[in-house]
Amino acid sequence: ASSYKVVVVGGGTAGLSVASSLSESLGNKAVAVVEPSDVHYYQPLWTFVGSGLKTFDESKMATSEVMPEKAQWIKDSVATFDPKQNTVKLANGETISYEYLVVAAGIQTNWGKIKNLPETLGKNGVTSNYSAQSVQKTDEFIKAFKGGNALFTMPSTPIKCAGAPQKIMYLAEEQWRKAGVRSQTDIKYFTGLGKIFAIDKYAKELLKICKARDLDINYFTDLAEIRPESKEAVFNVLGGEAKGTTLTLPYDFLHVTPPMGPPDFVKSSPLSNADGWVDVDKDTLRHNKFANVYALGDCSSLPTSKTAAAIAAQSAVLKNNLLGDIFGDRKVAKYDGYTSCPLVTGSDKLILAEFSGYTGQPLETFPFDQSKERYSTYFLTKEIIPEIYWKYMVKGSWDGPAKFRKLFGASA
Ligand code: FAD
Ligand code: UQ1
């Protein structure tokens, strides 16, 4: 069996941000990245792709181009973990051994949990920005829409980028207004949760926008089924007076955010906690049972909201602590729960939520109130951060904006 100093499982945002620096520090072929996909996606761009503000091509890069030069790319999936033996087994049956393991396998989108969704996605007005296969359909269906009932959903499960299900609603509403079909259109948002956004500072502003733009927000209402023949969506009501009943509504346009959860192969492994996520310490990112295992990003148990922005901060902590294990030359670093969600509210404005998922307190970079809609933060998110991602983050040299926050002396 082949053997590596470090095996990284997953070459997405989290895996590459770790593997690039580690392979620089540890030398040629000391680090292996197990990643089955030929294509690497910058998923945060999909909000812009789904609204026609960026092209799909701008969101992708060949994996071969972003894979760190000194890392060994193993183009396969991990099937099982055996942390007692320090090995992983690949789908092709091969076993690989490691001294240190980093799990960065992302979150699993469970399309099949909504009845009829897999077969209706991308057809007759049903779409989702959460898939490379359907994100361009969102733009197509928004532009073709001639009025009627437009529904946007958010599930009750944890998801990546908790703001994305509503960002596309704001962008669609603006387009329909400009196209002159808004007055014939009823827009409804359904979330399985009890709030529009977890942090009140931003939720308050978002609710003002929804009110002003006549967007009807419904809580504890979780999409369960699509009936493509009658063009109806069926929701389970999870709270309030109608709890336990279902709600059936006609749609002409339906943007679905599918339920998500830990990847099956993580959930069924000895690495998972009771909820199925890789069970790591929230400060150090080290596994709670296996000391030579770390995890970060969407597949981890870290109790903060799952974003690329969070990974920038996590990655710096993980690399420090793992290299500390190897070289014994540095202090333990701790992750503060930083995460960010650029809430696009139109084609020229955005609310830049930045906060700690650990304290629930804002951790804003800039010395102005980021809960107000601005063009500057829109431009930053659409034009600057993608550059940062491709030039620095996948190369391991973007730790997030904490140093700018300290420089500007803004909040906390
Ligand atoms: P991923 O980047 O998804 O990578 C996981 C990798 O693991 C994949 O490459 C996959 O092929 C691989 N893998 C899976 N199974 C296996 C296996 N068995 N073996 C080996 N490899 C495997 N974040 C922000 O910060 N800001 C935003 O504005 C934002 N907007 C978003 C909008 C949308 C529509 C979406 C979908 C996401 C958005 N995000 C945003 C979230 C962000 O994209 C994710 O949080 C981030 O990509 C997670 O990184 P990850 O490495 O954990 O997972
Ligand atoms: C960020 O660092 C990041 O990762 C590259 C994102 O992912 C797309 C983000 O959306 C945001 C907002 C940040 C935070 C960066 C700054 C400059 C505030």
Short mmCIF file of C-alpha atoms and ligand atoms in Angstrom, two decimals:
data_model
loop_
_atom_site.label_atom_id
_atom_site.label_comp_id
_atom_site.label_asym_id
_atom_site.label_seq_id
_atom_site.Cartn_x
_atom_site.Cartn_y
_atom_site.Cartn_z
CA ALA A 1 0.00 0.00 0.00
CA SER A 2 1.18 3.54 -0.69
CA SER A 3 1.95 5.67 2.33
CA TYR A 4 1.95 9.43 2.93
CA LYS A 5 2.83 11.81 5.73
CA VAL A 6 -0.58 13.46 5.29
CA VAL A 7 -3.65 12.27 3.42
CA VAL A 8 -6.28 14.91 2.66
CA VAL A 9 -9.74 13.56 1.82
CA GLY A 10 -11.47 15.94 -0.62
CA GLY A 11 -9.95 18.53 -2.95
CA GLY A 12 -12.68 21.14 -2.59
CA THR A 13 -12.29 24.53 -0.93
CA ALA A 14 -11.14 23.13 2.41
CA GLY A 15 -8.93 20.33 1.12
CA LEU A 16 -6.93 22.51 -1.27
CA SER A 17 -6.51 25.38 1.20
CA VAL A 18 -4.81 22.91 3.56
CA ALA A 19 -2.98 20.69 1.04
CA SER A 20 -1.18 23.52 -0.75
CA SER A 21 0.62 24.87 2.32
CA LEU A 22 1.26 21.45 3.81
CA SER A 23 2.80 20.14 0.62
CA GLU A 24 5.04 23.24 0.52
CA SER A 25 6.16 22.66 4.13
CA LEU A 26 6.53 18.89 3.95
CA GLY A 27 8.02 18.46 0.47
CA ASN A 28 7.29 16.63 -2.75
CA LYS A 29 4.70 13.82 -2.52
CA ALA A 30 4.51 13.90 1.28
CA VAL A 31 0.86 14.96 0.95
CA ALA A 32 -1.79 13.09 -1.01
CA VAL A 33 -5.20 14.53 -1.93
CA VAL A 34 -7.96 12.03 -2.64
CA GLU A 35 -10.45 13.75 -4.96
CA PRO A 36 -12.64 11.98 -7.55
CA SER A 37 -13.76 15.05 -9.51
CA ASP A 38 -12.02 16.44 -12.63
CA VAL A 39 -13.55 19.84 -11.96
CA HIS A 40 -13.16 22.16 -8.98
CA TYR A 41 -15.98 24.64 -8.40
CA TYR A 42 -16.00 28.00 -6.67
CA GLN A 43 -19.56 27.44 -5.46
CA PRO A 44 -20.10 30.92 -3.95
CA LEU A 45 -20.26 32.23 -7.51
CA TRP A 46 -23.38 30.16 -8.19
CA THR A 47 -25.65 32.83 -6.70
CA PHE A 48 -24.34 35.15 -9.43
CA VAL A 49 -24.47 32.44 -12.12
CA GLY A 50 -28.08 31.64 -11.24
CA SER A 51 -28.99 35.28 -11.77
CA GLY A 52 -26.97 35.78 -14.95
CA LEU A 53 -24.42 38.13 -13.36
CA LYS A 54 -21.50 35.71 -13.91
CA THR A 55 -20.99 32.81 -16.29
CA PHE A 56 -20.84 29.20 -15.15
CA ASP A 57 -17.35 28.88 -16.65
CA GLU A 58 -16.08 31.54 -14.26
CA SER A 59 -17.04 29.26 -11.34
CA LYS A 60 -14.91 26.30 -12.42
CA MET A 61 -11.35 25.20 -12.97
CA ALA A 62 -9.84 21.86 -13.95
CA THR A 63 -8.79 20.02 -10.79
CA SER A 64 -5.41 19.39 -12.42
CA GLU A 65 -4.86 23.16 -12.54
CA VAL A 66 -5.66 23.87 -8.91
CA MET A 67 -4.10 20.76 -7.39
CA PRO A 68 -0.90 21.79 -5.55
CA GLU A 69 2.17 20.86 -7.60
CA LYS A 70 3.93 19.03 -4.80
CA ALA A 71 0.88 17.04 -3.71
CA GLN A 72 0.00 13.61 -5.07
CA TRP A 73 -3.51 13.70 -6.56
CA ILE A 74 -5.26 10.37 -6.11
CA LYS A 75 -8.20 10.54 -8.48
CA ASP A 76 -10.65 8.31 -6.62
CA SER A 77 -13.11 8.45 -3.72
CA VAL A 78 -12.52 7.27 -0.20
CA ALA A 79 -14.89 4.41 0.59
CA THR A 80 -14.04 3.72 4.25
CA PHE A 81 -11.86 5.01 7.09
CA ASP A 82 -9.87 2.78 9.44
CA PRO A 83 -8.39 5.27 11.92
CA LYS A 84 -7.08 2.51 14.24
CA GLN A 85 -4.86 1.26 11.39
CA ASN A 86 -4.17 4.79 10.04
CA THR A 87 -5.54 3.80 6.65
CA VAL A 88 -8.28 4.73 4.22
CA LYS A 89 -9.73 2.43 1.62
CA LEU A 90 -10.47 3.77 -1.86
CA ALA A 91 -13.44 2.93 -4.07
CA ASN A 92 -11.06 0.97 -6.32
CA GLY A 93 -10.22 -1.30 -3.37
CA GLU A 94 -6.73 0.08 -2.74
CA THR A 95 -5.60 0.90 0.81
CA ILE A 96 -3.58 4.01 1.60
CA SER A 97 -1.82 4.68 4.87
CA TYR A 98 -1.02 7.98 6.56
CA GLU A 99 0.63 9.51 9.60
CA TYR A 100 -1.91 12.36 9.64
CA LEU A 101 -5.36 12.52 8.12
CA VAL A 102 -7.33 15.65 7.16
CA VAL A 103 -11.00 15.11 6.32
CA ALA A 104 -12.43 17.78 4.01
CA ALA A 105 -15.17 15.90 2.17
CA GLY A 106 -17.86 18.62 2.14
CA ILE A 107 -21.58 18.26 2.79
CA GLN A 108 -23.90 15.89 0.92
CA THR A 109 -26.92 17.27 -0.95
CA ASN A 110 -29.82 14.83 -0.45
CA TRP A 111 -32.01 15.53 -3.50
CA GLY A 112 -33.85 12.22 -3.10
CA LYS A 113 -35.33 13.28 0.24
CA ILE A 114 -37.81 15.53 -1.62
CA LYS A 115 -40.28 13.32 -3.44
CA ASN A 116 -39.95 13.71 -7.26
CA LEU A 117 -37.16 16.29 -7.02
CA PRO A 118 -34.40 14.30 -8.77
CA GLU A 119 -36.55 13.78 -11.87
CA THR A 120 -38.06 17.29 -11.96
CA LEU A 121 -34.92 19.35 -11.29
CA GLY A 122 -34.04 21.57 -14.23
CA LYS A 123 -37.45 21.13 -15.89
CA ASN A 124 -40.66 23.17 -16.08
CA GLY A 125 -39.66 25.94 -13.71
CA VAL A 126 -38.05 23.74 -11.01
CA THR A 127 -34.43 24.65 -10.36
CA SER A 128 -31.64 25.00 -7.80
CA ASN A 129 -28.42 26.97 -7.45
CA TYR A 130 -27.10 24.10 -5.32
CA SER A 131 -26.13 21.89 -8.26
CA ALA A 132 -23.64 22.36 -11.09
CA GLN A 133 -26.25 20.65 -13.29
CA SER A 134 -29.10 23.07 -12.62
CA VAL A 135 -27.57 26.44 -11.66
CA GLN A 136 -27.73 27.76 -15.22
CA LYS A 137 -31.40 26.71 -15.40
CA THR A 138 -32.15 29.18 -12.61
CA ASP A 139 -31.05 32.06 -14.85
CA GLU A 140 -32.94 30.61 -17.81
CA PHE A 141 -36.19 30.14 -15.83
CA ILE A 142 -35.99 33.59 -14.17
CA LYS A 143 -35.60 35.25 -17.57
CA ALA A 144 -38.43 33.19 -19.15
CA PHE A 145 -40.86 33.82 -16.25
CA LYS A 146 -44.04 35.63 -17.24
CA GLY A 147 -45.62 36.01 -13.80
CA GLY A 148 -47.48 33.68 -11.45
CA ASN A 149 -46.41 31.94 -8.24
CA ALA A 150 -42.72 31.91 -7.44
CA LEU A 151 -41.60 29.81 -4.47
CA PHE A 152 -38.18 29.67 -2.81
CA THR A 153 -37.32 27.03 -0.22
CA MET A 154 -34.83 26.43 2.57
CA PRO A 155 -34.76 23.08 4.40
CA SER A 156 -34.67 22.46 8.15
CA THR A 157 -31.31 20.63 7.96
CA PRO A 158 -27.92 22.33 8.22
CA ILE A 159 -26.87 23.56 4.76
CA LYS A 160 -23.87 25.29 3.22
CA CYS A 161 -24.20 29.06 2.96
CA ALA A 162 -27.45 29.54 4.88
CA GLY A 163 -28.08 32.83 3.04
CA ALA A 164 -28.01 31.46 -0.51
CA PRO A 165 -31.65 30.23 -0.52
CA GLN A 166 -32.88 33.82 -0.06
CA LYS A 167 -30.20 35.68 -2.08
CA ILE A 168 -31.60 34.23 -5.29
CA MET A 169 -35.09 35.41 -4.30
CA TYR A 170 -33.92 39.03 -4.05
CA LEU A 171 -32.12 38.78 -7.39
CA ALA A 172 -35.14 37.19 -9.11
CA GLU A 173 -37.55 39.76 -7.67
CA GLU A 174 -35.39 42.58 -9.02
CA GLN A 175 -35.31 41.03 -12.49
CA TRP A 176 -39.06 40.47 -12.56
CA ARG A 177 -39.61 44.07 -11.47
CA LYS A 178 -37.37 45.32 -14.26
CA ALA A 179 -39.06 43.03 -16.79
CA GLY A 180 -42.49 44.39 -15.83
CA VAL A 181 -43.94 41.08 -14.56
CA ARG A 182 -43.66 41.79 -10.83
CA SER A 183 -47.26 42.99 -10.45
CA GLN A 184 -48.53 39.64 -11.80
CA THR A 185 -46.19 37.73 -9.48
CA ASP A 186 -46.62 36.35 -5.98
CA ILE A 187 -43.31 35.58 -4.25
CA LYS A 188 -43.12 33.30 -1.23
CA TYR A 189 -40.18 32.06 0.81
CA PHE A 190 -40.47 28.90 2.91
CA THR A 191 -37.92 27.99 5.53
CA GLY A 192 -37.96 24.90 7.71
CA LEU A 193 -36.43 27.04 10.46
CA GLY A 194 -37.91 29.70 12.75
CA LYS A 195 -35.79 32.68 11.62
CA ILE A 196 -34.81 34.23 8.32
CA PHE A 197 -31.16 34.38 9.45
CA ALA A 198 -29.50 33.11 12.62
CA ILE A 199 -28.00 36.45 13.70
CA ASP A 200 -30.58 39.06 14.72
CA LYS A 201 -28.54 42.08 13.58
CA TYR A 202 -28.82 40.89 9.96
CA ALA A 203 -32.23 39.20 10.27
CA LYS A 204 -33.75 42.52 11.29
CA GLU A 205 -32.53 44.28 8.14
CA LEU A 206 -33.49 41.37 5.90
CA LEU A 207 -37.04 41.39 7.25
CA LYS A 208 -37.30 45.12 6.49
CA ILE A 209 -36.25 44.43 2.90
CA CYS A 210 -38.75 41.58 2.56
CA LYS A 211 -41.53 43.80 3.82
CA ALA A 212 -40.63 46.68 1.51
CA ARG A 213 -40.39 44.37 -1.51
CA ASP A 214 -43.52 42.33 -0.69
CA LEU A 215 -41.71 39.03 -0.16
CA ASP A 216 -43.82 36.71 1.96
CA ILE A 217 -41.69 34.84 4.53
CA ASN A 218 -43.04 31.58 5.99
CA TYR A 219 -41.38 29.76 8.89
CA PHE A 220 -41.32 26.09 9.96
CA THR A 221 -42.50 25.05 6.49
CA ASP A 222 -40.31 22.37 4.93
CA LEU A 223 -40.61 21.24 1.30
CA ALA A 224 -41.44 17.52 1.14
CA GLU A 225 -42.77 16.78 -2.35
CA ILE A 226 -43.11 18.16 -5.86
CA ARG A 227 -46.09 17.20 -8.03
CA PRO A 228 -44.86 17.98 -11.53
CA GLU A 229 -48.13 17.18 -13.36
CA SER A 230 -50.19 19.65 -11.36
CA LYS A 231 -47.18 21.95 -10.69
CA GLU A 232 -47.70 21.86 -6.94
CA ALA A 233 -45.28 21.91 -4.02
CA VAL A 234 -46.17 20.09 -0.80
CA PHE A 235 -44.73 21.30 2.50
CA ASN A 236 -44.63 19.75 5.97
CA VAL A 237 -45.59 22.27 8.61
CA LEU A 238 -43.12 21.86 11.48
CA GLY A 239 -44.34 24.50 13.93
CA GLY A 240 -47.07 26.94 14.86
CA GLU A 241 -50.80 26.23 15.02
CA ALA A 242 -50.84 24.09 11.86
CA LYS A 243 -47.95 21.91 13.10
CA GLY A 244 -48.17 18.35 11.79
CA THR A 245 -50.29 19.27 8.75
CA THR A 246 -49.20 19.75 5.15
CA LEU A 247 -49.54 22.75 2.89
CA THR A 248 -49.96 22.38 -0.89
CA LEU A 249 -49.32 25.33 -3.20
CA PRO A 250 -49.20 25.80 -6.97
CA TYR A 251 -45.97 27.07 -8.50
CA ASP A 252 -44.83 28.48 -11.81
CA PHE A 253 -41.24 28.92 -10.64
CA LEU A 254 -39.68 26.89 -7.81
CA HIS A 255 -36.14 27.38 -6.48
CA VAL A 256 -35.28 24.46 -4.22
CA THR A 257 -32.53 24.24 -1.63
CA PRO A 258 -32.27 20.50 -1.00
CA PRO A 259 -31.89 18.95 2.46
CA MET A 260 -28.23 18.29 3.24
CA GLY A 261 -26.27 16.20 5.68
CA PRO A 262 -22.91 14.55 6.31
CA PRO A 263 -21.58 12.38 3.46
CA ASP A 264 -22.72 8.76 3.95
CA PHE A 265 -19.16 7.40 4.06
CA VAL A 266 -18.32 9.84 6.87
CA LYS A 267 -21.52 9.18 8.78
CA SER A 268 -20.99 5.41 8.79
CA SER A 269 -17.33 5.71 9.84
CA PRO A 270 -15.66 5.62 13.28
CA LEU A 271 -14.83 9.32 12.77
CA SER A 272 -18.39 10.62 13.05
CA ASN A 273 -20.29 12.04 16.01
CA ALA A 274 -23.91 11.17 16.77
CA ASP A 275 -25.12 13.52 14.02
CA GLY A 276 -22.78 12.05 11.42
CA TRP A 277 -20.22 14.90 11.15
CA VAL A 278 -16.48 14.39 11.67
CA ASP A 279 -16.15 14.77 15.42
CA VAL A 280 -13.51 17.44 16.01
CA ASP A 281 -12.62 19.82 18.84
CA LYS A 282 -14.19 23.20 18.08
CA ASP A 283 -11.06 25.14 19.05
CA THR A 284 -8.18 23.05 17.68
CA LEU A 285 -9.96 21.12 14.85
CA ARG A 286 -8.31 17.93 16.12
CA HIS A 287 -10.44 14.79 16.20
CA ASN A 288 -11.89 14.08 19.64
CA LYS A 289 -10.84 10.40 19.60
CA PHE A 290 -8.03 10.02 17.06
CA ALA A 291 -5.23 12.52 17.75
CA ASN A 292 -3.63 12.29 14.28
CA VAL A 293 -6.90 13.15 12.51
CA TYR A 294 -8.21 16.65 11.74
CA ALA A 295 -11.24 17.95 9.86
CA LEU A 296 -12.48 21.29 8.57
CA GLY A 297 -15.16 22.72 6.36
CA ASP A 298 -18.67 21.50 5.65
CA CYS A 299 -18.14 17.86 6.75
CA SER A 300 -16.86 18.84 10.19
CA SER A 301 -18.77 19.04 13.47
CA LEU A 302 -17.57 22.65 14.02
CA PRO A 303 -20.64 24.42 15.40
CA THR A 304 -20.64 27.41 13.08
CA SER A 305 -22.29 28.16 9.77
CA LYS A 306 -20.82 26.25 6.81
CA THR A 307 -19.10 28.64 4.36
CA ALA A 308 -15.92 29.08 2.35
CA ALA A 309 -15.23 32.18 4.46
CA ALA A 310 -15.26 30.05 7.61
CA ILE A 311 -12.83 27.63 5.98
CA ALA A 312 -10.27 30.38 5.37
CA ALA A 313 -10.00 30.90 9.13
CA GLN A 314 -10.24 27.18 9.97
CA SER A 315 -7.53 26.26 7.51
CA ALA A 316 -4.94 28.51 9.18
CA VAL A 317 -5.70 26.99 12.59
CA LEU A 318 -5.58 23.41 11.29
CA LYS A 319 -2.26 23.87 9.48
CA ASN A 320 -0.67 25.50 12.50
CA ASN A 321 -1.76 22.69 14.79
CA LEU A 322 -0.89 19.84 12.43
CA LEU A 323 2.55 21.26 11.63
CA GLY A 324 2.99 21.79 15.38
CA ASP A 325 2.39 18.05 15.89
CA ILE A 326 5.04 17.27 13.28
CA PHE A 327 7.71 19.84 14.20
CA GLY A 328 6.88 20.53 17.85
CA ASP A 329 7.78 24.17 17.37
CA ARG A 330 4.63 26.23 17.83
CA LYS A 331 1.78 27.19 20.12
CA VAL A 332 -1.66 25.66 19.65
CA ALA A 333 -3.98 27.91 17.61
CA LYS A 334 -7.71 28.18 18.27
CA TYR A 335 -10.56 28.83 15.87
CA ASP A 336 -13.01 31.52 16.97
CA GLY A 337 -16.01 30.32 14.91
CA TYR A 338 -15.65 33.11 12.30
CA THR A 339 -17.96 32.78 9.32
CA SER A 340 -19.42 35.14 6.75
CA CYS A 341 -22.38 35.30 4.45
CA PRO A 342 -22.54 37.94 1.72
CA LEU A 343 -26.31 38.44 1.48
CA VAL A 344 -26.79 39.74 -2.05
CA THR A 345 -30.05 41.72 -2.09
CA GLY A 346 -29.88 43.07 -5.66
CA SER A 347 -27.58 43.43 -8.66
CA ASP A 348 -25.78 46.35 -6.98
CA LYS A 349 -26.10 45.82 -3.24
CA LEU A 350 -25.43 43.44 -0.44
CA ILE A 351 -25.46 42.97 3.34
CA LEU A 352 -22.12 41.49 4.44
CA ALA A 353 -22.86 39.34 7.48
CA GLU A 354 -19.70 38.38 9.38
CA PHE A 355 -19.94 36.79 12.79
CA SER A 356 -18.76 34.05 15.10
CA GLY A 357 -21.00 31.02 15.10
CA TYR A 358 -19.60 30.30 18.59
CA THR A 359 -20.71 33.53 20.26
CA GLY A 360 -23.43 34.69 17.85
CA GLN A 361 -21.69 38.10 17.85
CA PRO A 362 -20.84 40.07 14.68
CA LEU A 363 -17.12 40.09 13.71
CA GLU A 364 -17.23 42.71 10.97
CA THR A 365 -14.13 43.58 8.93
CA PHE A 366 -14.96 47.12 7.91
CA PRO A 367 -15.42 50.24 10.05
CA PHE A 368 -19.04 50.73 8.95
CA ASP A 369 -22.32 49.00 9.75
CA GLN A 370 -22.29 45.97 7.45
CA SER A 371 -25.95 45.16 8.14
CA LYS A 372 -26.88 48.00 5.74
CA GLU A 373 -27.06 47.31 2.01
CA ARG A 374 -24.01 48.66 0.14
CA TYR A 375 -22.46 48.69 -3.29
CA SER A 376 -18.90 48.44 -1.94
CA THR A 377 -19.44 45.07 -0.31
CA TYR A 378 -21.33 43.88 -3.40
CA PHE A 379 -18.35 44.75 -5.60
CA LEU A 380 -15.98 43.10 -3.12
CA THR A 381 -17.98 39.86 -3.16
CA LYS A 382 -18.59 39.72 -6.90
CA GLU A 383 -15.22 40.90 -8.22
CA ILE A 384 -12.52 40.82 -5.53
CA ILE A 385 -13.20 37.74 -3.40
CA PRO A 386 -13.28 35.37 -6.43
CA GLU A 387 -9.79 36.66 -7.30
CA ILE A 388 -8.68 36.09 -3.72
CA TYR A 389 -10.08 32.57 -3.95
CA TRP A 390 -8.27 31.49 -7.12
CA LYS A 391 -5.03 33.39 -6.48
CA TYR A 392 -4.64 32.84 -2.73
CA MET A 393 -7.19 30.58 -1.05
CA VAL A 394 -6.70 27.41 -3.09
CA LYS A 395 -2.95 28.05 -2.74
CA GLY A 396 -3.23 28.12 1.04
CA SER A 397 -2.37 31.77 1.58
CA TRP A 398 -5.75 33.33 2.47
CA ASP A 399 -6.53 33.13 6.18
CA GLY A 400 -9.63 35.29 5.98
CA PRO A 401 -10.00 38.98 6.75
CA ALA A 402 -9.19 38.91 10.51
CA LYS A 403 -6.03 40.96 10.09
CA PHE A 404 -7.92 43.70 8.25
CA ARG A 405 -10.55 43.72 10.97
CA LYS A 406 -7.85 44.34 13.55
CA LEU A 407 -6.23 46.97 11.33
CA PHE A 408 -9.51 48.85 10.91
CA GLY A 409 -10.19 48.43 14.60
CA ALA A 410 -13.84 47.65 13.92
CA SER A 411 -16.09 45.39 16.02
CA ALA A 412 -14.67 42.85 18.51
P1 FAD B 1 -16.52 21.26 -1.05
O1 FAD B 1 -15.89 22.50 -1.57
O2 FAD B 1 -17.90 20.95 -1.48
O3 FAD B 1 -15.54 20.08 -1.40
C1 FAD B 1 -15.73 18.74 -1.00
C2 FAD B 1 -14.89 17.87 -1.91
O4 FAD B 1 -14.86 16.53 -1.41
C3 FAD B 1 -15.46 17.80 -3.32
O5 FAD B 1 -14.46 18.20 -4.24
C4 FAD B 1 -15.86 16.36 -3.48
O6 FAD B 1 -15.68 15.88 -4.80
C5 FAD B 1 -14.94 15.66 -2.50
N1 FAD B 1 -15.45 14.37 -2.03
C6 FAD B 1 -16.74 14.04 -1.76
N2 FAD B 1 -16.81 12.75 -1.41
C7 FAD B 1 -15.54 12.26 -1.42
C8 FAD B 1 -14.98 10.99 -1.15
N3 FAD B 1 -15.73 9.94 -0.80
N4 FAD B 1 -13.64 10.85 -1.27
C9 FAD B 1 -12.86 11.90 -1.63
N5 FAD B 1 -13.35 13.13 -1.91
C10 FAD B 1 -14.68 13.30 -1.80
N6 FAD B 1 -19.52 30.26 0.99
C11 FAD B 1 -19.08 31.51 1.27
O7 FAD B 1 -18.15 31.68 2.06
N7 FAD B 1 -19.67 32.62 0.73
C12 FAD B 1 -20.70 32.51 -0.15
O8 FAD B 1 -21.19 33.51 -0.65
C13 FAD B 1 -21.19 31.20 -0.48
N8 FAD B 1 -22.22 31.04 -1.33
C14 FAD B 1 -22.60 29.79 -1.71
C15 FAD B 1 -23.63 29.65 -2.65
C16 FAD B 1 -24.02 28.40 -3.08
C17 FAD B 1 -25.14 28.28 -4.08
C18 FAD B 1 -23.34 27.24 -2.59
C19 FAD B 1 -23.70 25.87 -3.11
C20 FAD B 1 -22.34 27.36 -1.65
C21 FAD B 1 -21.97 28.63 -1.18
N9 FAD B 1 -20.96 28.81 -0.22
C22 FAD B 1 -20.54 30.08 0.12
C23 FAD B 1 -20.46 27.65 0.56
C24 FAD B 1 -19.11 27.11 0.12
O9 FAD B 1 -19.09 26.84 -1.26
C25 FAD B 1 -18.81 25.82 0.90
O10 FAD B 1 -18.98 26.07 2.28
C26 FAD B 1 -17.40 25.32 0.64
O11 FAD B 1 -17.19 25.04 -0.71
C27 FAD B 1 -17.14 24.07 1.46
O12 FAD B 1 -15.87 23.57 1.22
P2 FAD B 1 -15.55 22.03 1.52
O13 FAD B 1 -14.16 21.82 1.06
O14 FAD B 1 -15.93 21.70 2.91
O15 FAD B 1 -16.55 21.26 0.55
C1 UQ1 B 2 -14.06 35.16 2.50
O1 UQ1 B 2 -12.93 35.18 3.00
C2 UQ1 B 2 -14.42 34.11 1.62
O2 UQ1 B 2 -13.54 33.12 1.33
C3 UQ1 B 2 -12.72 33.30 0.25
C4 UQ1 B 2 -15.70 34.08 1.08
O3 UQ1 B 2 -16.01 33.02 0.30
C5 UQ1 B 2 -16.58 33.21 -0.87
C6 UQ1 B 2 -16.66 35.11 1.38
O4 UQ1 B 2 -17.80 35.06 0.90
C7 UQ1 B 2 -16.28 36.18 2.26
C8 UQ1 B 2 -17.28 37.27 2.53
C9 UQ1 B 2 -15.01 36.21 2.81
C10 UQ1 B 2 -14.61 37.30 3.77
C11 UQ1 B 2 -13.67 38.28 3.11
C12 UQ1 B 2 -13.67 39.60 3.25
C13 UQ1 B 2 -12.65 40.41 2.53
C14 UQ1 B 2 -14.66 40.33 4.09
#
